[in-house]
mmCIF file of C-alpha atoms in Angstrom:
data_model
loop_
_atom_site.group_PDB
_atom_site.id
_atom_site.type_symbol
_atom_site.label_atom_id
_atom_site.label_comp_id
_atom_site.label_asym_id
_atom_site.label_seq_id
_atom_site.Cartn_x
_atom_site.Cartn_y
_atom_site.Cartn_z
ATOM 1 C CA UNK A 1 119.638 -63.778 34.349
ATOM 2 C CA UNK A 2 120.802 -67.271 33.460
ATOM 3 C CA UNK A 3 118.398 -69.522 31.594
ATOM 4 C CA UNK A 4 119.500 -72.310 33.922
ATOM 5 C CA UNK A 5 118.093 -70.496 36.957
ATOM 6 C CA UNK A 6 114.407 -69.806 37.403
ATOM 7 C CA UNK A 7 113.446 -66.249 38.393
ATOM 8 C CA UNK A 8 111.756 -65.601 41.729
ATOM 9 C CA UNK A 9 108.883 -63.410 42.854
ATOM 10 C CA UNK A 10 111.443 -60.854 44.008
ATOM 11 C CA UNK A 11 111.836 -60.057 40.316
ATOM 12 C CA UNK A 12 108.957 -57.653 39.671
ATOM 13 C CA UNK A 13 108.552 -58.794 36.076
ATOM 14 C CA UNK A 14 107.850 -62.367 37.265
ATOM 15 C CA UNK A 15 105.811 -61.590 40.395
ATOM 16 C CA UNK A 16 102.585 -63.158 39.079
ATOM 17 C CA UNK A 17 104.098 -66.006 37.043
ATOM 18 C CA UNK A 18 103.126 -69.669 37.341
ATOM 19 C CA UNK A 19 106.497 -71.114 38.339
ATOM 20 C CA UNK A 20 105.373 -74.733 38.161
ATOM 21 C CA UNK A 21 104.401 -74.243 34.520
ATOM 22 C CA UNK A 22 107.468 -72.110 33.872
ATOM 23 C CA UNK A 23 109.723 -74.883 35.138
ATOM 24 C CA UNK A 24 108.375 -77.169 32.415
ATOM 25 C CA UNK A 25 109.828 -75.018 29.632
ATOM 26 C CA UNK A 26 112.602 -72.984 31.266
ATOM 27 C CA UNK A 27 115.389 -75.378 30.258
ATOM 28 C CA UNK A 28 114.614 -74.875 26.575
ATOM 29 C CA UNK A 29 113.684 -71.211 26.698
ATOM 30 C CA UNK A 30 115.396 -69.327 23.905
ATOM 31 C CA UNK A 31 116.836 -65.830 24.148
ATOM 32 C CA UNK A 32 114.427 -63.042 23.145
ATOM 33 C CA UNK A 33 113.912 -62.750 19.416
ATOM 34 C CA UNK A 34 115.659 -59.672 18.060
ATOM 35 C CA UNK A 35 113.571 -57.515 15.714
ATOM 36 C CA UNK A 36 114.789 -54.338 14.007
ATOM 37 C CA UNK A 37 112.342 -52.060 12.206
ATOM 38 C CA UNK A 38 114.452 -50.116 9.682
ATOM 39 C CA UNK A 39 114.267 -46.328 9.579
ATOM 40 C CA UNK A 40 111.144 -45.007 7.888
ATOM 41 C CA UNK A 41 109.448 -48.392 7.511
ATOM 42 C CA UNK A 42 106.030 -49.363 8.865
ATOM 43 C CA UNK A 43 105.497 -52.931 10.062
ATOM 44 C CA UNK A 44 102.565 -54.844 11.577
ATOM 45 C CA UNK A 45 103.064 -58.187 13.318
ATOM 46 C CA UNK A 46 100.502 -60.686 14.642
ATOM 47 C CA UNK A 47 101.123 -63.135 17.488
ATOM 48 C CA UNK A 48 98.607 -65.784 18.542
ATOM 49 C CA UNK A 49 99.642 -67.803 21.607
ATOM 50 C CA UNK A 50 97.717 -70.895 22.596
ATOM 51 C CA UNK A 51 98.728 -73.768 20.350
ATOM 52 C CA UNK A 52 100.463 -75.307 23.390
ATOM 53 C CA UNK A 53 99.317 -75.261 27.036
ATOM 54 C CA UNK A 54 102.503 -73.400 28.042
ATOM 55 C CA UNK A 55 104.071 -70.804 25.758
ATOM 56 C CA UNK A 56 106.545 -67.996 26.368
ATOM 57 C CA UNK A 57 107.174 -65.458 23.623
ATOM 58 C CA UNK A 58 109.923 -62.879 24.107
ATOM 59 C CA UNK A 59 111.156 -60.178 21.760
ATOM 60 C CA UNK A 60 113.677 -57.346 21.875
ATOM 61 C CA UNK A 61 112.602 -54.714 19.362
ATOM 62 C CA UNK A 62 114.502 -51.712 18.026
ATOM 63 C CA UNK A 63 112.450 -49.108 16.183
ATOM 64 C CA UNK A 64 114.795 -46.927 14.188
ATOM 65 C CA UNK A 65 114.133 -43.214 13.447
ATOM 66 C CA UNK A 66 110.783 -42.571 11.795
ATOM 67 C CA UNK A 67 109.816 -46.251 11.784
ATOM 68 C CA UNK A 68 106.766 -47.852 13.347
ATOM 69 C CA UNK A 69 105.645 -51.241 14.606
ATOM 70 C CA UNK A 70 102.095 -52.304 15.473
ATOM 71 C CA UNK A 71 101.937 -55.587 17.366
ATOM 72 C CA UNK A 72 98.647 -57.483 17.649
ATOM 73 C CA UNK A 73 98.863 -60.213 20.298
ATOM 74 C CA UNK A 74 96.257 -62.726 21.476
ATOM 75 C CA UNK A 75 97.118 -64.788 24.557
ATOM 76 C CA UNK A 76 94.929 -67.873 24.894
ATOM 77 C CA UNK A 77 97.210 -70.434 26.576
ATOM 78 C CA UNK A 78 95.307 -72.876 28.768
ATOM 79 C CA UNK A 79 98.022 -73.330 31.431
ATOM 80 C CA UNK A 80 100.552 -70.516 31.246
ATOM 81 C CA UNK A 81 101.130 -67.955 28.535
ATOM 82 C CA UNK A 82 103.580 -65.081 28.657
ATOM 83 C CA UNK A 83 104.158 -62.416 26.007
ATOM 84 C CA UNK A 84 107.181 -60.273 26.844
ATOM 85 C CA UNK A 85 108.345 -57.352 24.694
ATOM 86 C CA UNK A 86 111.240 -54.938 25.267
ATOM 87 C CA UNK A 87 111.069 -52.035 22.803
ATOM 88 C CA UNK A 88 113.574 -49.272 22.128
ATOM 89 C CA UNK A 89 112.127 -46.309 20.234
ATOM 90 C CA UNK A 90 114.432 -43.910 18.404
ATOM 91 C CA UNK A 91 113.606 -40.384 17.197
ATOM 92 C CA UNK A 92 110.144 -40.054 15.702
ATOM 93 C CA UNK A 93 109.522 -43.789 15.981
ATOM 94 C CA UNK A 94 106.197 -45.319 16.993
ATOM 95 C CA UNK A 95 105.208 -48.496 18.820
ATOM 96 C CA UNK A 96 101.639 -49.725 19.190
ATOM 97 C CA UNK A 97 100.482 -52.768 21.133
ATOM 98 C CA UNK A 98 96.988 -54.214 20.816
ATOM 99 C CA UNK A 99 96.779 -57.260 23.069
ATOM 100 C CA UNK A 100 94.341 -59.524 24.894
ATOM 101 C CA UNK A 101 94.468 -62.154 27.622
ATOM 102 C CA UNK A 102 91.517 -64.553 27.486
ATOM 103 C CA UNK A 103 91.697 -67.187 30.201
ATOM 104 C CA UNK A 104 89.531 -69.680 32.041
ATOM 105 C CA UNK A 105 90.053 -72.571 34.425
ATOM 106 C CA UNK A 106 93.308 -72.215 36.350
ATOM 107 C CA UNK A 107 95.258 -70.549 33.548
ATOM 108 C CA UNK A 108 97.817 -67.815 34.126
ATOM 109 C CA UNK A 109 98.412 -65.332 31.316
ATOM 110 C CA UNK A 110 100.809 -62.402 31.258
ATOM 111 C CA UNK A 111 101.672 -59.511 28.990
ATOM 112 C CA UNK A 112 104.868 -57.787 30.069
ATOM 113 C CA UNK A 113 106.287 -54.784 28.229
ATOM 114 C CA UNK A 114 109.075 -52.248 28.565
ATOM 115 C CA UNK A 115 109.039 -49.351 26.088
ATOM 116 C CA UNK A 116 112.179 -47.197 26.168
ATOM 117 C CA UNK A 117 111.952 -43.804 24.486
ATOM 118 C CA UNK A 118 115.607 -42.909 24.148
ATOM 119 C CA UNK A 119 115.296 -40.032 21.641
ATOM 120 C CA UNK A 120 112.889 -37.132 21.080
ATOM 121 C CA UNK A 121 109.467 -37.152 19.392
ATOM 122 C CA UNK A 122 108.754 -40.863 19.743
ATOM 123 C CA UNK A 123 105.245 -42.154 20.416
ATOM 124 C CA UNK A 124 103.789 -45.311 21.875
ATOM 125 C CA UNK A 125 100.281 -46.582 22.500
ATOM 126 C CA UNK A 126 99.437 -49.769 24.394
ATOM 127 C CA UNK A 127 95.895 -51.122 24.678
ATOM 128 C CA UNK A 128 95.405 -54.342 26.661
ATOM 129 C CA UNK A 129 92.142 -56.136 27.420
ATOM 130 C CA UNK A 130 91.722 -59.202 29.662
ATOM 131 C CA UNK A 131 88.726 -61.509 30.024
ATOM 132 C CA UNK A 132 89.126 -63.872 32.953
ATOM 133 C CA UNK A 133 86.928 -66.716 34.186
ATOM 134 C CA UNK A 134 87.191 -69.543 36.711
ATOM 135 C CA UNK A 135 90.222 -69.082 38.943
ATOM 136 C CA UNK A 136 92.429 -67.780 36.155
ATOM 137 C CA UNK A 137 94.910 -64.925 36.498
ATOM 138 C CA UNK A 138 95.590 -62.299 33.871
ATOM 139 C CA UNK A 139 98.353 -59.737 34.246
ATOM 140 C CA UNK A 140 99.692 -56.716 32.434
ATOM 141 C CA UNK A 141 102.964 -55.209 33.628
ATOM 142 C CA UNK A 142 103.992 -52.358 31.402
ATOM 143 C CA UNK A 143 106.727 -49.761 31.843
ATOM 144 C CA UNK A 144 107.271 -46.683 29.702
ATOM 145 C CA UNK A 145 110.711 -45.143 30.268
ATOM 146 C CA UNK A 146 111.566 -41.721 28.837
ATOM 147 C CA UNK A 147 115.220 -40.668 28.762
ATOM 148 C CA UNK A 148 116.271 -37.229 30.003
ATOM 149 C CA UNK A 149 116.816 -35.755 26.548
ATOM 150 C CA UNK A 150 113.847 -37.503 24.890
ATOM 151 C CA UNK A 151 111.603 -34.444 24.684
ATOM 152 C CA UNK A 152 108.216 -34.341 22.897
ATOM 153 C CA UNK A 153 107.529 -38.025 23.625
ATOM 154 C CA UNK A 154 103.894 -39.151 23.772
ATOM 155 C CA UNK A 155 103.196 -42.472 25.499
ATOM 156 C CA UNK A 156 99.836 -43.953 26.507
ATOM 157 C CA UNK A 157 98.688 -47.145 28.222
ATOM 158 C CA UNK A 158 95.073 -48.303 28.493
ATOM 159 C CA UNK A 159 94.462 -51.477 30.502
ATOM 160 C CA UNK A 160 91.033 -52.971 31.237
ATOM 161 C CA UNK A 161 90.023 -56.348 32.628
ATOM 162 C CA UNK A 162 86.663 -58.108 32.785
ATOM 163 C CA UNK A 163 86.136 -60.692 35.539
ATOM 164 C CA UNK A 164 83.481 -63.330 34.843
ATOM 165 C CA UNK A 165 83.841 -65.234 38.130
ATOM 166 C CA UNK A 166 84.679 -64.269 41.706
ATOM 167 C CA UNK A 167 87.733 -66.521 41.707
ATOM 168 C CA UNK A 168 89.397 -64.792 38.744
ATOM 169 C CA UNK A 169 92.212 -62.295 39.327
ATOM 170 C CA UNK A 170 93.432 -59.354 37.268
ATOM 171 C CA UNK A 171 96.769 -57.636 37.886
ATOM 172 C CA UNK A 172 97.269 -54.285 36.152
ATOM 173 C CA UNK A 173 100.517 -52.416 36.662
ATOM 174 C CA UNK A 174 101.135 -49.616 34.162
ATOM 175 C CA UNK A 175 104.247 -47.652 35.074
ATOM 176 C CA UNK A 176 105.846 -44.412 33.896
ATOM 177 C CA UNK A 177 109.505 -43.502 34.424
ATOM 178 C CA UNK A 178 110.033 -40.034 33.004
ATOM 179 C CA UNK A 179 113.222 -37.966 33.107
ATOM 180 C CA UNK A 180 112.314 -35.456 30.369
ATOM 181 C CA UNK A 181 110.146 -32.428 31.181
ATOM 182 C CA UNK A 182 108.358 -31.820 27.857
ATOM 183 C CA UNK A 183 106.393 -35.023 27.362
ATOM 184 C CA UNK A 184 102.807 -36.216 27.189
ATOM 185 C CA UNK A 185 102.418 -39.573 28.936
ATOM 186 C CA UNK A 186 99.341 -41.115 30.519
ATOM 187 C CA UNK A 187 98.053 -44.435 31.750
ATOM 188 C CA UNK A 188 94.800 -45.864 33.034
ATOM 189 C CA UNK A 189 93.681 -49.209 34.425
ATOM 190 C CA UNK A 190 90.284 -50.600 35.420
ATOM 191 C CA UNK A 191 88.789 -53.933 36.460
ATOM 192 C CA UNK A 192 85.070 -54.647 36.174
ATOM 193 C CA UNK A 193 82.279 -57.094 35.443
ATOM 194 C CA UNK A 194 79.694 -57.455 32.699
ATOM 195 C CA UNK A 195 76.899 -54.897 32.928
ATOM 196 C CA UNK A 196 73.863 -56.783 34.312
ATOM 197 C CA UNK A 197 71.452 -54.541 32.397
ATOM 198 C CA UNK A 198 73.174 -55.256 29.101
ATOM 199 C CA UNK A 199 73.253 -58.960 29.915
ATOM 200 C CA UNK A 200 69.542 -58.938 30.770
ATOM 201 C CA UNK A 201 68.770 -57.198 27.473
ATOM 202 C CA UNK A 202 70.758 -59.787 25.484
ATOM 203 C CA UNK A 203 68.966 -62.608 27.312
ATOM 204 C CA UNK A 204 65.605 -60.980 26.617
ATOM 205 C CA UNK A 205 66.379 -61.141 22.882
ATOM 206 C CA UNK A 206 66.428 -64.939 23.062
ATOM 207 C CA UNK A 207 70.136 -65.648 23.553
ATOM 208 C CA UNK A 208 71.225 -68.338 25.981
ATOM 209 C CA UNK A 209 73.424 -67.113 28.884
ATOM 210 C CA UNK A 210 76.738 -68.272 27.388
ATOM 211 C CA UNK A 211 75.986 -66.736 23.977
ATOM 212 C CA UNK A 212 74.805 -63.496 25.600
ATOM 213 C CA UNK A 213 78.020 -63.168 27.609
ATOM 214 C CA UNK A 214 80.176 -63.990 24.607
ATOM 215 C CA UNK A 215 78.418 -61.384 22.475
ATOM 216 C CA UNK A 216 78.963 -58.638 25.057
ATOM 217 C CA UNK A 217 82.581 -59.649 25.482
ATOM 218 C CA UNK A 218 83.168 -59.423 21.737
ATOM 219 C CA UNK A 219 82.447 -55.709 21.966
ATOM 220 C CA UNK A 220 85.062 -55.455 24.705
ATOM 221 C CA UNK A 221 87.846 -57.243 22.799
ATOM 222 C CA UNK A 222 87.344 -57.322 19.030
ATOM 223 C CA UNK A 223 88.031 -53.620 18.514
ATOM 224 C CA UNK A 224 91.668 -54.444 19.267
ATOM 225 C CA UNK A 225 91.969 -56.017 15.830
ATOM 226 C CA UNK A 226 90.487 -53.184 13.746
ATOM 227 C CA UNK A 227 93.875 -52.223 12.309
ATOM 228 C CA UNK A 228 95.388 -55.716 12.125
ATOM 229 C CA UNK A 229 96.818 -56.872 8.779
ATOM 230 C CA UNK A 230 93.964 -57.898 6.494
ATOM 231 C CA UNK A 231 95.417 -61.352 5.872
ATOM 232 C CA UNK A 232 95.419 -62.118 9.614
ATOM 233 C CA UNK A 233 92.416 -60.158 10.890
ATOM 234 C CA UNK A 234 89.857 -62.885 10.312
ATOM 235 C CA UNK A 235 92.107 -65.392 12.069
ATOM 236 C CA UNK A 236 92.361 -63.102 15.087
ATOM 237 C CA UNK A 237 88.605 -62.563 15.166
ATOM 238 C CA UNK A 238 87.836 -66.277 14.849
ATOM 239 C CA UNK A 239 90.356 -67.248 17.538
ATOM 240 C CA UNK A 240 89.039 -64.551 19.857
ATOM 241 C CA UNK A 241 85.426 -65.588 19.417
ATOM 242 C CA UNK A 242 86.300 -69.207 20.094
ATOM 243 C CA UNK A 243 88.141 -68.325 23.294
ATOM 244 C CA UNK A 244 85.336 -66.053 24.492
ATOM 245 C CA UNK A 245 82.767 -68.784 24.003
ATOM 246 C CA UNK A 246 84.907 -71.135 26.057
ATOM 247 C CA UNK A 247 85.276 -68.777 29.025
ATOM 248 C CA UNK A 248 81.632 -67.649 28.863
ATOM 249 C CA UNK A 249 80.266 -71.152 29.462
#
């Protein structure tokens, strides 16, 4: 796909994109960042999107044999934010994604992943949480592809979205493409609202409505950052709390 030509909705990976916002940055969009995790090494990366109204982050990751990468990603762009990761996992490698979309107003946020298990005994685990208010849209499109000879692969996807307003939209599309016969792969997706009983209890303890919602939402999102690097964990927590307070108003 040429950078000079915008994608269309016929391209499944861009079906839910905000093309007006995309057009603002497409001309200067760089090629995906190439990341190689050397054999046997364990890496953890943190990505916080939201410094600009429109941001697109793309990476092509190779996880060499026995290596692992844990990616912690917070998407808080106010207009359009897209985090796109294409991961190739070699023998015994591991990829973990802990990610959140937190959007209000008319924002569109997307997390798009392709995890390719091309050799045996690789593992992957993706956990995505979305909190959506106003008329915002939050999407997760994630594909796990297991090659024919990639036996003993274990891949999981857990996707949950919380809608705070009737106008908000969540798109969850976990996908498995499996050609090996000795694998353990699973995915699950759910969309819901705040529990009214829990909200009533928080209000009865003296919290105002916005603070009560934000507190309940923290329990839904903050567990994503439990294993984040210590030097970035507090930043992730603070950014998340700030975003949740904004959308809970």
